[in-house]
CSV table of C-alpha atoms and ligand atoms in Angstrom, one decimal:
chain,number,residue,atom,x,y,z
A,1,MET,CA,-13.7,8.4,-5.9
A,2,ARG,CA,-13.2,4.9,-7.2
A,3,VAL,CA,-10.1,3.4,-5.5
A,4,VAL,CA,-8.7,0.1,-6.6
A,5,ILE,CA,-6.8,-1.7,-3.8
A,6,ALA,CA,-4.3,-4.4,-4.7
A,7,GLY,CA,-4.3,-7.1,-2.1
A,8,GLY,CA,-7.9,-6.3,-1.2
A,9,HIS,CA,-8.3,-8.9,1.5
A,10,GLY,CA,-5.3,-7.8,3.4
A,11,LYS,CA,-5.8,-6.5,7.0
A,12,ILE,CA,-5.1,-2.9,6.1
A,13,ALA,CA,-7.0,-3.2,2.8
A,14,LEU,CA,-10.2,-4.4,4.6
A,15,LEU,CA,-10.0,-1.5,7.1
A,16,LEU,CA,-9.4,1.0,4.2
A,17,GLU,CA,-12.3,-0.4,2.3
A,18,ARG,CA,-14.6,0.1,5.3
A,19,LEU,CA,-13.4,3.7,5.7
A,20,LEU,CA,-13.8,4.5,2.0
A,21,ALA,CA,-17.2,2.9,1.8
A,22,GLY,CA,-18.2,4.8,4.9
A,23,ARG,CA,-17.4,8.2,3.4
A,24,GLY,CA,-19.2,7.4,0.1
A,25,ASP,CA,-16.2,6.4,-2.0
A,26,GLN,CA,-16.2,3.3,-4.1
A,27,ALA,CA,-13.5,0.8,-3.2
A,28,VAL,CA,-12.6,-2.1,-5.3
A,29,GLY,CA,-10.5,-4.9,-3.8
A,30,LEU,CA,-8.4,-7.2,-6.0
A,31,VAL,CA,-8.1,-10.6,-4.5
A,32,ARG,CA,-6.6,-13.9,-5.7
A,33,ASN,CA,-8.8,-16.2,-3.7
A,34,PRO,CA,-12.5,-16.3,-4.8
A,35,ALA,CA,-13.4,-17.3,-1.2
A,36,HIS,CA,-12.4,-13.8,-0.1
A,37,VAL,CA,-15.0,-12.0,-2.2
A,38,ALA,CA,-17.7,-12.1,0.4
A,39,ASP,CA,-15.5,-10.4,3.0
A,40,ILE,CA,-14.7,-7.6,0.6
A,41,GLN,CA,-18.4,-7.1,-0.1
A,42,GLN,CA,-19.1,-7.1,3.6
A,43,ALA,CA,-16.6,-4.3,4.0
A,44,GLY,CA,-18.7,-2.3,1.5
A,45,ALA,CA,-16.4,-2.7,-1.4
A,46,GLU,CA,-16.5,-4.4,-4.8
A,47,ALA,CA,-14.4,-7.5,-5.2
A,48,VAL,CA,-12.5,-8.5,-8.4
A,49,VAL,CA,-10.6,-11.8,-8.6
A,50,CYS,CA,-7.2,-11.1,-9.9
A,51,ASP,CA,-4.0,-13.0,-9.0
A,52,LEU,CA,-1.2,-10.4,-9.3
A,53,GLU,CA,1.4,-13.0,-9.8
A,54,GLU,CA,-0.4,-14.3,-12.8
A,55,ALA,CA,-2.1,-11.2,-14.4
A,56,SER,CA,-0.5,-9.1,-17.1
A,57,ALA,CA,-0.3,-5.3,-17.0
A,58,GLU,CA,-2.8,-5.3,-19.8
A,59,ASP,CA,-5.2,-7.4,-17.8
A,60,VAL,CA,-4.9,-5.1,-14.8
A,61,ALA,CA,-5.1,-1.9,-16.9
A,62,VAL,CA,-8.6,-3.1,-18.0
A,63,LEU,CA,-9.6,-3.4,-14.3
A,64,LEU,CA,-8.4,0.1,-13.5
A,65,ALA,CA,-10.5,1.8,-16.2
A,66,GLY,CA,-12.4,4.7,-14.6
A,67,ALA,CA,-10.5,4.6,-11.3
A,68,SER,CA,-9.3,7.7,-9.6
A,69,ALA,CA,-6.5,6.0,-7.6
A,70,VAL,CA,-4.7,2.8,-6.9
A,71,VAL,CA,-3.5,1.6,-3.4
A,72,PHE,CA,-0.9,-1.1,-3.3
A,73,ALA,CA,-1.6,-3.0,-0.1
A,74,ALA,CA,-0.6,-6.5,-1.2
A,75,GLY,CA,2.3,-8.4,0.4
A,76,ALA,CA,3.5,-12.0,0.4
A,77,GLY,CA,3.1,-12.0,4.1
A,78,PRO,CA,4.7,-13.9,7.0
A,79,GLY,CA,5.6,-17.5,6.2
A,80,SER,CA,6.5,-16.7,2.6
A,81,GLY,CA,10.0,-17.2,1.2
A,82,ALA,CA,12.3,-14.9,-0.7
A,83,PRO,CA,10.8,-15.8,-4.2
A,84,ARG,CA,7.4,-14.5,-3.2
A,85,LYS,CA,8.9,-11.3,-1.6
A,86,ASP,CA,10.1,-10.7,-5.2
A,87,SER,CA,6.9,-11.8,-7.0
A,88,VAL,CA,4.5,-9.9,-4.7
A,89,ASP,CA,6.2,-7.2,-2.8
A,90,ARG,CA,8.2,-6.0,-5.8
A,91,ALA,CA,6.7,-7.4,-9.0
A,92,ALA,CA,3.0,-7.0,-8.1
A,93,SER,CA,3.7,-3.4,-7.2
A,94,VAL,CA,5.5,-2.8,-10.5
A,95,LEU,CA,2.6,-4.5,-12.3
A,96,MET,CA,0.0,-2.2,-10.7
A,97,ALA,CA,2.1,0.9,-11.4
A,98,GLU,CA,2.6,-0.2,-15.0
A,99,ALA,CA,-1.2,-0.8,-15.3
A,100,ALA,CA,-2.0,2.5,-13.7
A,101,GLY,CA,0.2,4.3,-16.3
A,102,ARG,CA,-1.5,2.4,-19.2
A,103,SER,CA,-5.0,3.2,-18.0
A,104,GLY,CA,-4.3,6.8,-17.1
A,105,VAL,CA,-4.8,6.5,-13.3
A,106,ARG,CA,-2.3,8.9,-12.0
A,107,ARG,CA,-2.8,8.7,-8.2
A,108,PHE,CA,-0.9,5.7,-6.6
A,109,VAL,CA,-0.3,5.1,-2.9
A,110,GLN,CA,2.1,2.3,-2.2
A,111,ILE,CA,2.4,0.7,1.2
A,112,SER,CA,6.1,0.0,1.7
A,113,THR,CA,7.9,-0.5,5.0
A,114,MET,CA,10.3,1.2,7.4
A,115,GLY,CA,13.7,-0.2,6.6
A,116,ALA,CA,13.2,0.1,2.8
A,117,GLY,CA,15.4,2.5,0.9
A,118,GLN,CA,18.7,1.2,2.3
A,119,PRO,CA,20.5,-2.2,1.8
A,120,PRO,CA,19.6,-4.8,4.4
A,121,ARG,CA,22.0,-4.8,7.3
A,122,PRO,CA,24.8,-7.3,7.1
A,123,GLY,CA,23.9,-10.6,8.8
A,124,THR,CA,20.2,-10.0,8.3
A,125,ASP,CA,18.0,-13.1,7.9
A,126,ALA,CA,17.9,-14.0,4.2
A,127,VAL,CA,14.1,-13.8,3.9
A,128,TRP,CA,14.0,-10.4,5.7
A,129,ALA,CA,16.7,-9.2,3.4
A,130,ALA,CA,14.7,-10.3,0.3
A,131,TYR,CA,11.7,-8.5,1.7
A,132,ILE,CA,13.6,-5.2,2.2
A,133,THR,CA,15.3,-5.6,-1.2
A,134,ALA,CA,11.9,-6.2,-2.8
A,135,LYS,CA,10.2,-3.2,-1.1
A,136,THR,CA,13.2,-1.0,-2.0
A,137,ALA,CA,13.0,-2.1,-5.7
A,138,ALA,CA,9.2,-1.4,-5.8
A,139,GLU,CA,9.8,2.1,-4.4
A,140,ASP,CA,12.5,2.8,-6.9
A,141,ASP,CA,10.3,1.6,-9.8
A,142,LEU,CA,7.4,3.8,-8.6
A,143,ARG,CA,9.6,6.9,-8.2
A,144,ALA,CA,10.8,6.6,-11.8
A,145,ARG,CA,7.3,6.7,-13.2
A,146,ASP,CA,5.2,9.6,-14.3
A,147,LEU,CA,2.5,9.0,-11.7
A,148,ASP,CA,1.2,11.0,-8.7
A,149,TRP,CA,2.7,8.5,-6.3
A,150,THR,CA,3.0,8.6,-2.5
A,151,ILE,CA,5.2,6.0,-0.8
A,152,LEU,CA,4.1,5.2,2.8
A,153,ARG,CA,6.5,3.3,5.0
A,154,PRO,CA,4.7,2.2,8.2
A,155,GLY,CA,6.6,0.9,11.2
A,156,ARG,CA,5.7,-2.5,12.7
A,157,LEU,CA,2.0,-3.1,12.3
A,158,THR,CA,-0.3,-4.1,15.1
A,159,ASP,CA,-4.0,-5.0,15.2
A,160,ALA,CA,-4.7,-2.6,18.1
A,161,ALA,CA,-7.7,-0.2,17.7
A,162,ALA,CA,-7.3,3.0,15.9
A,163,THR,CA,-5.9,5.9,17.9
A,164,GLY,CA,-6.3,8.6,15.3
A,165,GLN,CA,-2.8,9.9,16.3
A,166,VAL,CA,0.3,9.4,14.3
A,167,ARG,CA,3.8,10.5,13.5
A,168,LEU,CA,4.1,11.0,9.7
A,169,ALA,CA,7.1,12.6,8.1
A,170,ALA,CA,9.9,12.3,5.6
A,171,PRO,CA,12.5,9.7,6.6
A,172,PRO,CA,14.1,9.2,9.0
A,173,VAL,CA,11.3,8.7,11.6
A,174,PRO,CA,12.4,6.7,14.7
A,175,ARG,CA,11.3,3.1,14.6
A,176,GLY,CA,7.9,2.4,16.2
A,177,THR,CA,4.7,0.5,15.9
A,178,ILE,CA,1.4,1.6,14.3
A,179,PRO,CA,-2.1,0.1,14.4
A,180,ARG,CA,-3.2,-1.1,10.9
A,181,ALA,CA,-6.4,0.9,11.5
A,182,ASP,CA,-4.3,4.1,11.7
A,183,VAL,CA,-2.4,3.2,8.6
A,184,ALA,CA,-5.8,2.8,6.8
A,185,ALA,CA,-6.9,6.2,8.0
A,186,VAL,CA,-3.7,7.8,6.8
A,187,ILE,CA,-4.1,6.3,3.4
A,188,ALA,CA,-7.7,7.5,3.1
A,189,ALA,CA,-6.4,11.0,4.0
A,190,LEU,CA,-3.5,10.8,1.5
A,191,LEU,CA,-6.0,10.0,-1.2
A,192,ASP,CA,-7.7,13.3,-0.5
A,193,GLU,CA,-4.5,15.3,-0.6
A,194,PRO,CA,-2.8,15.3,-4.1
A,195,GLY,CA,-0.3,17.7,-2.5
A,196,THR,CA,1.3,14.6,-0.9
A,197,ARG,CA,2.4,13.3,-4.3
A,198,HIS,CA,6.1,12.6,-4.9
A,199,GLN,CA,6.8,12.1,-1.3
A,200,THR,CA,8.2,9.2,0.6
A,201,LEU,CA,6.8,9.2,4.2
A,202,GLU,CA,7.4,7.2,7.3
A,203,LEU,CA,4.6,6.4,9.8
A,204,THR,CA,4.4,5.3,13.4
A,205,GLY,CA,2.1,6.0,16.3
A,206,GLY,CA,2.4,9.5,17.5
A,207,ASP,CA,0.5,12.5,18.9
A,208,THR,CA,-0.7,14.3,15.8
A,209,PRO,CA,-4.3,13.8,14.6
A,210,VAL,CA,-4.3,12.0,11.2
A,211,ALA,CA,-5.8,14.9,9.2
A,212,THR,CA,-3.4,17.4,10.7
A,213,ALA,CA,-0.4,15.1,10.1
A,214,VAL,CA,-1.3,14.7,6.4
A,215,ARG,CA,-2.1,18.4,5.9
A,216,SER,CA,1.3,19.4,7.5
A,217,ILE,CA,3.3,17.5,4.8
A,218,CYS,CA,1.4,18.9,1.8
B,1,LIG,N1,3.8,-6.7,9.1
B,1,LIG,C1,4.4,-5.5,9.4
B,1,LIG,O1,4.8,-5.2,10.5
B,1,LIG,C2,4.5,-4.5,8.2
B,1,LIG,C3,5.2,-3.3,8.5
B,1,LIG,C4,5.3,-2.4,7.5
B,1,LIG,C5,4.7,-2.6,6.2
B,1,LIG,N2,4.1,-3.8,6.0
B,1,LIG,C6,3.5,-4.0,4.7
B,1,LIG,O2,2.1,-3.5,4.8
B,1,LIG,C7,1.4,-4.1,3.7
B,1,LIG,C8,0.0,-4.5,4.2
B,1,LIG,O3,0.1,-5.2,5.4
B,1,LIG,P1,-1.1,-6.2,5.9
B,1,LIG,O4,-0.8,-6.7,7.3
B,1,LIG,O5,-2.4,-5.5,5.7
B,1,LIG,O6,-1.0,-7.3,4.9
B,1,LIG,P2,-1.7,-8.8,4.8
B,1,LIG,O7,-2.9,-8.8,5.7
B,1,LIG,O8,-0.7,-9.8,4.8
B,1,LIG,O9,-2.3,-8.7,3.3
B,1,LIG,C9,-1.6,-8.8,2.2
B,1,LIG,C10,-2.6,-9.2,1.1
B,1,LIG,O10,-1.9,-9.4,-0.2
B,1,LIG,C11,-2.6,-10.5,-0.8
B,1,LIG,N3,-1.8,-11.1,-1.9
B,1,LIG,C12,-0.7,-11.8,-1.8
B,1,LIG,N4,-0.3,-12.3,-3.0
B,1,LIG,C13,-1.3,-11.9,-3.9
B,1,LIG,C14,-1.5,-12.1,-5.3
B,1,LIG,N5,-0.6,-12.8,-6.0
B,1,LIG,N6,-2.5,-11.5,-5.9
B,1,LIG,C15,-3.4,-10.7,-5.1
B,1,LIG,N7,-3.3,-10.5,-3.8
B,1,LIG,C16,-2.2,-11.1,-3.2
B,1,LIG,C17,-2.9,-11.5,0.3
B,1,LIG,O11,-3.9,-12.4,-0.2
B,1,LIG,P3,-3.9,-13.9,0.2
B,1,LIG,O12,-4.7,-13.9,1.5
B,1,LIG,O13,-4.6,-14.6,-0.9
B,1,LIG,O14,-2.5,-14.4,0.4
B,1,LIG,C18,-3.3,-10.6,1.4
B,1,LIG,O15,-4.7,-10.4,1.4
B,1,LIG,C19,2.2,-5.3,3.2
B,1,LIG,O16,2.8,-4.8,1.9
B,1,LIG,C20,3.3,-5.4,4.2
B,1,LIG,O17,4.5,-5.9,3.6
B,1,LIG,C21,4.0,-4.8,7.0
């Protein structure tokens, strides 16, 4: 399986690239910074330099030719302001989905966030509100497309080691944390289960093995 990962140098993306390479799949990480290429290659993936705030859907569609799936793992990240929540967390996801449609890549796993899907709470910090608004808009765009999408909303991410045990279900799942390594494992499993298409799923740490959790929602 050839899987193109938007935001290929992200923390979840690098973990996912290692998992995919380890099981014999071909991962391709899209990065905007050429200095990140070596890290992607070290993870066992192919790197392509592509700034998702500059590229057109046509440009990205060319990069997706021959892929089996797209994973949207990009994000403007901490320290960014509201404009980049819109240009990355929303617009880059829309761009990837549009490109997937144009190039005939049907499978699309989007990393969203718990809290998306409803308006930001009154009094919320403006940048956090922009983030939630951007993620919600990216989800809405993806749901409206004729793609085999799965939207994954993790809880607060940690860099702890993988536990292999999660709680994965349709919303609402109680708030919680989840190691990025477990998110990567869930995405790898979702890619193998087309039966998870057209589902919005929330994810935290839990007590169900990843494979069982993914099978149970098919
Ligand atoms: N933090 C949390 O608790 C939390 C909770 C739930 C969901 N999430 C979401 O989970 C996702 C992945 O999280 P993570 O921690 O793995 O993210 P991360 O390490 O911050 O990685 C995001 C990646 O997106 C890339 N990116 C940003 N702008 C780009 C552009 N214009 N073109 C190409 N790539 C670009 C960044 O590259 P550069 O290094 O070049 O900037 C970075 O490598 C994000 O969407 C995040 O919003 C986070």
